[in-house]
PDB file of C-alpha atoms in Angstrom:
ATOM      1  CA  UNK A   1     244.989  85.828 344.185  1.00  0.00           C
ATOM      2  CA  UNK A   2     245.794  89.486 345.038  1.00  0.00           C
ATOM      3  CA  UNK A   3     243.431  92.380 343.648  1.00  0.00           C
ATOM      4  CA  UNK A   4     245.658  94.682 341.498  1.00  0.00           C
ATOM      5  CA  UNK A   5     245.295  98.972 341.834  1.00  0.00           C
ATOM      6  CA  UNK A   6     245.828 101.019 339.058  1.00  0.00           C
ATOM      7  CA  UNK A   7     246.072 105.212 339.927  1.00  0.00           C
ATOM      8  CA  UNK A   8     244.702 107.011 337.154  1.00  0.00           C
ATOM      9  CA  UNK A   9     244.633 110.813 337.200  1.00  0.00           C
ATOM     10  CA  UNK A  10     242.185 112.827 335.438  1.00  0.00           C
ATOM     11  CA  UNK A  11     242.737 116.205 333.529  1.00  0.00           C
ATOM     12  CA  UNK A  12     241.248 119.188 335.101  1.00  0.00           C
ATOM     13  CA  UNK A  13     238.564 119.997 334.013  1.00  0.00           C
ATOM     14  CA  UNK A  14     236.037 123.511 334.112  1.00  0.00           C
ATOM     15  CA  UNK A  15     234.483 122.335 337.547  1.00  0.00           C
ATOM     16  CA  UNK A  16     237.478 120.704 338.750  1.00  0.00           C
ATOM     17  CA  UNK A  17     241.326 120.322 339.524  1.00  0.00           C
ATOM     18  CA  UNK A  18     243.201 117.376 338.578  1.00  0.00           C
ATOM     19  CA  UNK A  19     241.256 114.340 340.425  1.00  0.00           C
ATOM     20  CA  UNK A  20     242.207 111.020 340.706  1.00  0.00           C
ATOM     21  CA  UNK A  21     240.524 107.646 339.903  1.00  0.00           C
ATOM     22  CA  UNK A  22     241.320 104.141 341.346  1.00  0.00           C
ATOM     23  CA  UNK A  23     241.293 100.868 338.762  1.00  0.00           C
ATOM     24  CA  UNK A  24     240.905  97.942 341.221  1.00  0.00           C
ATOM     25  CA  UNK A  25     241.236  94.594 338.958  1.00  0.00           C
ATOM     26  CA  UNK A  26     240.486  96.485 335.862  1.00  0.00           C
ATOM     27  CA  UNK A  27     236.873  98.928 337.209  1.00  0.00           C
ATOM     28  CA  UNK A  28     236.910 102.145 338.289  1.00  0.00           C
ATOM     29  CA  UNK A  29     235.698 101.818 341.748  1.00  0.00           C
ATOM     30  CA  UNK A  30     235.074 105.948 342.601  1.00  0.00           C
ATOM     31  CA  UNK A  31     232.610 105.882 339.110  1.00  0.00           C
ATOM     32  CA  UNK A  32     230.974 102.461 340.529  1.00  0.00           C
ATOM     33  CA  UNK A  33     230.420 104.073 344.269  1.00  0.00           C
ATOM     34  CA  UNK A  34     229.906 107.546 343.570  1.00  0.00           C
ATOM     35  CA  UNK A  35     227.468 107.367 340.588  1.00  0.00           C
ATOM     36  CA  UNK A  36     227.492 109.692 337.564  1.00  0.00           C
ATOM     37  CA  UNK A  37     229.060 113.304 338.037  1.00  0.00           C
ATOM     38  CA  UNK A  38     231.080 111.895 341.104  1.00  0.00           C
ATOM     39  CA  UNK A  39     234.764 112.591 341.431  1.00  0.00           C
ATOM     40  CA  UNK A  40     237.585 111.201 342.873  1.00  0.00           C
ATOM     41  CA  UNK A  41     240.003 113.543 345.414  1.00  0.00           C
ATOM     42  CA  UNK A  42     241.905 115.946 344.133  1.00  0.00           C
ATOM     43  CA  UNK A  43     245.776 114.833 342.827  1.00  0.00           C
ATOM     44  CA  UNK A  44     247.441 117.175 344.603  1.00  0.00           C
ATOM     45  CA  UNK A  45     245.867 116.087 347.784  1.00  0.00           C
ATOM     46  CA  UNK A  46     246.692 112.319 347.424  1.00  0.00           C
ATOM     47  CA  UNK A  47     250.117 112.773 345.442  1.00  0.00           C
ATOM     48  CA  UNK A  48     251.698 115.761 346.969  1.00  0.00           C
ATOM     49  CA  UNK A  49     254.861 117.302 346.345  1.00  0.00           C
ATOM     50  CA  UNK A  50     257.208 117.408 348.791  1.00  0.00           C
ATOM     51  CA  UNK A  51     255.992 114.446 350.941  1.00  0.00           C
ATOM     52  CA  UNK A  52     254.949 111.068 351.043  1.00  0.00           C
ATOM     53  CA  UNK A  53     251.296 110.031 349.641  1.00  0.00           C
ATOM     54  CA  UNK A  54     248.854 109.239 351.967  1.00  0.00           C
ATOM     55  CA  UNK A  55     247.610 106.473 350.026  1.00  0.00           C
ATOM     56  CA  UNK A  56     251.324 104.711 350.672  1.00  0.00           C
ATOM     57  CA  UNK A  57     250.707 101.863 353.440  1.00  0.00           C
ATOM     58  CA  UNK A  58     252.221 101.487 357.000  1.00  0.00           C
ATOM     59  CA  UNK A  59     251.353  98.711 359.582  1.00  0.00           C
ATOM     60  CA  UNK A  60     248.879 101.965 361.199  1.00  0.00           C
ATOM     61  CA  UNK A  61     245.734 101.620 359.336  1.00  0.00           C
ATOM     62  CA  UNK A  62     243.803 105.088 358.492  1.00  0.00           C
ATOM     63  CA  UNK A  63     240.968 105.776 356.842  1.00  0.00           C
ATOM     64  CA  UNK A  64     240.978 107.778 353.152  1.00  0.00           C
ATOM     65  CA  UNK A  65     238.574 109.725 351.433  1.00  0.00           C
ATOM     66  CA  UNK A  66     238.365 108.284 347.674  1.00  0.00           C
ATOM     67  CA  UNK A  67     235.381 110.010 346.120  1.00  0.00           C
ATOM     68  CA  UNK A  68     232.405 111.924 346.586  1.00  0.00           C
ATOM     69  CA  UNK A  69     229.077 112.035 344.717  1.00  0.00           C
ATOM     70  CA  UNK A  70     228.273 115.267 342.404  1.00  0.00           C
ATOM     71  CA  UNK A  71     225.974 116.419 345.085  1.00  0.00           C
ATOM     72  CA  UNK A  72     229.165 116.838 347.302  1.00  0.00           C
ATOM     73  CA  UNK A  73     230.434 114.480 350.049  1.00  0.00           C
ATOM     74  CA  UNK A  74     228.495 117.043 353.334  1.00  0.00           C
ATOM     75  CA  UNK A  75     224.979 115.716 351.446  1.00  0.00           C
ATOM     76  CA  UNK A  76     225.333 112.154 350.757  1.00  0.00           C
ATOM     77  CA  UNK A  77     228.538 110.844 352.472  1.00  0.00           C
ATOM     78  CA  UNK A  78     231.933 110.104 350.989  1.00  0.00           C
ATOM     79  CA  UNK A  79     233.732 107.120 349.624  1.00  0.00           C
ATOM     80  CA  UNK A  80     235.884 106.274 352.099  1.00  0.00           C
ATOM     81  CA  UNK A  81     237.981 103.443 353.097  1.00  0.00           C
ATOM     82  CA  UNK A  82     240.810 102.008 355.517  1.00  0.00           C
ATOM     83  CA  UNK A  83     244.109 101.550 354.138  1.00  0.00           C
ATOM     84  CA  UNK A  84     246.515  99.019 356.517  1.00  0.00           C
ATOM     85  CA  UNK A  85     249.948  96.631 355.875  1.00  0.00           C
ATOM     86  CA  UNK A  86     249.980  93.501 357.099  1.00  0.00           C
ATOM     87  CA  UNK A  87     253.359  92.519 356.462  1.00  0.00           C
ATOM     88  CA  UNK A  88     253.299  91.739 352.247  1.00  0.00           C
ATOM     89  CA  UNK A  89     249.455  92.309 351.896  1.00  0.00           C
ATOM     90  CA  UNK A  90     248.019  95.713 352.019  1.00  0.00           C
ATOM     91  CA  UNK A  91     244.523  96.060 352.550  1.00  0.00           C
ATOM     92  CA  UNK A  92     241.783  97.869 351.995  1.00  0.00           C
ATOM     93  CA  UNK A  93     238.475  97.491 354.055  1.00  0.00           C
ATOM     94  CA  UNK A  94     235.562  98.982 356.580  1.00  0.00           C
ATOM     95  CA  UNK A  95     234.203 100.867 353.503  1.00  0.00           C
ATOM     96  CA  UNK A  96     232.264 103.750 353.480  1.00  0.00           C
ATOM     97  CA  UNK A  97     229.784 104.304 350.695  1.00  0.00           C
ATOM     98  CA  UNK A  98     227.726 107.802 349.764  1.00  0.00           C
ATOM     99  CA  UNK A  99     223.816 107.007 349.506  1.00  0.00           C
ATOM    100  CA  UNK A 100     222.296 107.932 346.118  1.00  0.00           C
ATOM    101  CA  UNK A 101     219.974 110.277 347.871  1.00  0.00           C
ATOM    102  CA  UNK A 102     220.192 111.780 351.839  1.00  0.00           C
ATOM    103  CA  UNK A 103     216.834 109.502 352.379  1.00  0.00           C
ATOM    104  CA  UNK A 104     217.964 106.478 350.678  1.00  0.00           C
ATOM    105  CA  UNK A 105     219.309 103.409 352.600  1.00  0.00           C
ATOM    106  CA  UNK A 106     222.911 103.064 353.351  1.00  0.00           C
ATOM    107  CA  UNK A 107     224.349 101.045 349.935  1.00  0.00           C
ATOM    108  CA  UNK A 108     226.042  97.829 350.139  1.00  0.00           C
ATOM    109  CA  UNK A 109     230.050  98.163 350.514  1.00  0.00           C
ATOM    110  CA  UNK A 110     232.394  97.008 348.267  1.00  0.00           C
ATOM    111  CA  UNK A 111     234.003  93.763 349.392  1.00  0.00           C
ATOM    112  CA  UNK A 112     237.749  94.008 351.090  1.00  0.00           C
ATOM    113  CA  UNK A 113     240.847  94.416 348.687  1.00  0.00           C
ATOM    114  CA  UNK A 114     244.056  92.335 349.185  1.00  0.00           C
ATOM    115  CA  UNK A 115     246.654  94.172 347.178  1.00  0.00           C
ATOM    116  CA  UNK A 116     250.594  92.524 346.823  1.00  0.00           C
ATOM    117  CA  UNK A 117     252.328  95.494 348.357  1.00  0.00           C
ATOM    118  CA  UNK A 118     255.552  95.391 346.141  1.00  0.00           C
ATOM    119  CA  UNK A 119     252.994  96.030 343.378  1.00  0.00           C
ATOM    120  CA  UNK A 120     250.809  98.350 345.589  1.00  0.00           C
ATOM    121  CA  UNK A 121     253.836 100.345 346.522  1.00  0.00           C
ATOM    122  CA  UNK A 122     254.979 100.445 342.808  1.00  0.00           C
ATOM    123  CA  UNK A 123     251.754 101.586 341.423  1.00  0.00           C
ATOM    124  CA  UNK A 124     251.758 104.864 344.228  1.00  0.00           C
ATOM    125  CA  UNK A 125     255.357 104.911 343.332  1.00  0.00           C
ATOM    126  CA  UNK A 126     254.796 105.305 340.108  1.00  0.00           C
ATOM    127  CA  UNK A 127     251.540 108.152 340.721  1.00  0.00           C
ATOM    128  CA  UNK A 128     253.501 110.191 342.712  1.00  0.00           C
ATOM    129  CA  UNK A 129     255.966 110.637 339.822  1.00  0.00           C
ATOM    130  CA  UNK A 130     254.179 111.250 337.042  1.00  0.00           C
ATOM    131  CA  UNK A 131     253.327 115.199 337.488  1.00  0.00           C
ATOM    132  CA  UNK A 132     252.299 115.163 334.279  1.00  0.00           C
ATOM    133  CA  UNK A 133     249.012 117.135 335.247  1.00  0.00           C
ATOM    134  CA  UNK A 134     250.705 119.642 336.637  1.00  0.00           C
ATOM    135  CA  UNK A 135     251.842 121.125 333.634  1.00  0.00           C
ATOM    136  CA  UNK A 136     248.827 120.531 331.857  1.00  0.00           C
ATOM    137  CA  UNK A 137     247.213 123.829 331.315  1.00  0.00           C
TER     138      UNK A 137
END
């Protein structure tokens, strides 16, 4: 059974731009690993105009930033993970998790994603679209 990826983005706020948020199999994965006051990248970084998302998938795997704890990313690390096709699986893996606290042990990663990549490619597809927060004042 593939996991399934939903790209959510978030209004800006008074701290913020436009960020975006990632839905894996119906949980928000950047609130889960970043903890409260986190945020996601910002949308115009992962859903440019102009060019292709990085967050589409090729055969070369690379490694994204997905989030960042509300202490910033430079204090506590970053949410990070690689992105790679294989083929009609894309997957995400080799996570990289922000500690709670610059002392506090490195966390547990989240387990590897297996994503369909006709409905992985739809869903960025579908983000890179919808420009909606563009306009939003």
């Amino acid at each position: 059974m593939f996991d399934r990826l939903e790209i959510r983005v978030l209004a800006p706020g008074p701290r913020f731009a436009a960020q975006v948020r990632f839905w894996v199999n119906g949980e928000d994965i950047v609130e889960e690993a970043v903890y409260e006051g986190g945020r996601g990248p910002y949308a115009a970084d992962v859903l440019p105009t102009g060019r292709p998302s990085p967050l589409r998938a090729t055969a070369e795997a690379r490694r994204l930033e997905l989030g960042e704890p509300d202490c910033t990313g430079g204090c506590c690390g970053f949410l990070t993970v690689v992105v790679q096709r294989f083929g009609e699986i894309v997957q995400w893996s080799d996570w990289e998790v922000p500690r709670p606290s610059p002392l506090a042990p490195d966390p547990y990663p989240p387990a590897e994603l297996h994503f369909d990549a006709s409905q992985y490619d739809a869903e960025v597809a579908r983000a890179e679209a919808d420009r909606w927060w563009q306009m939003h004042p």
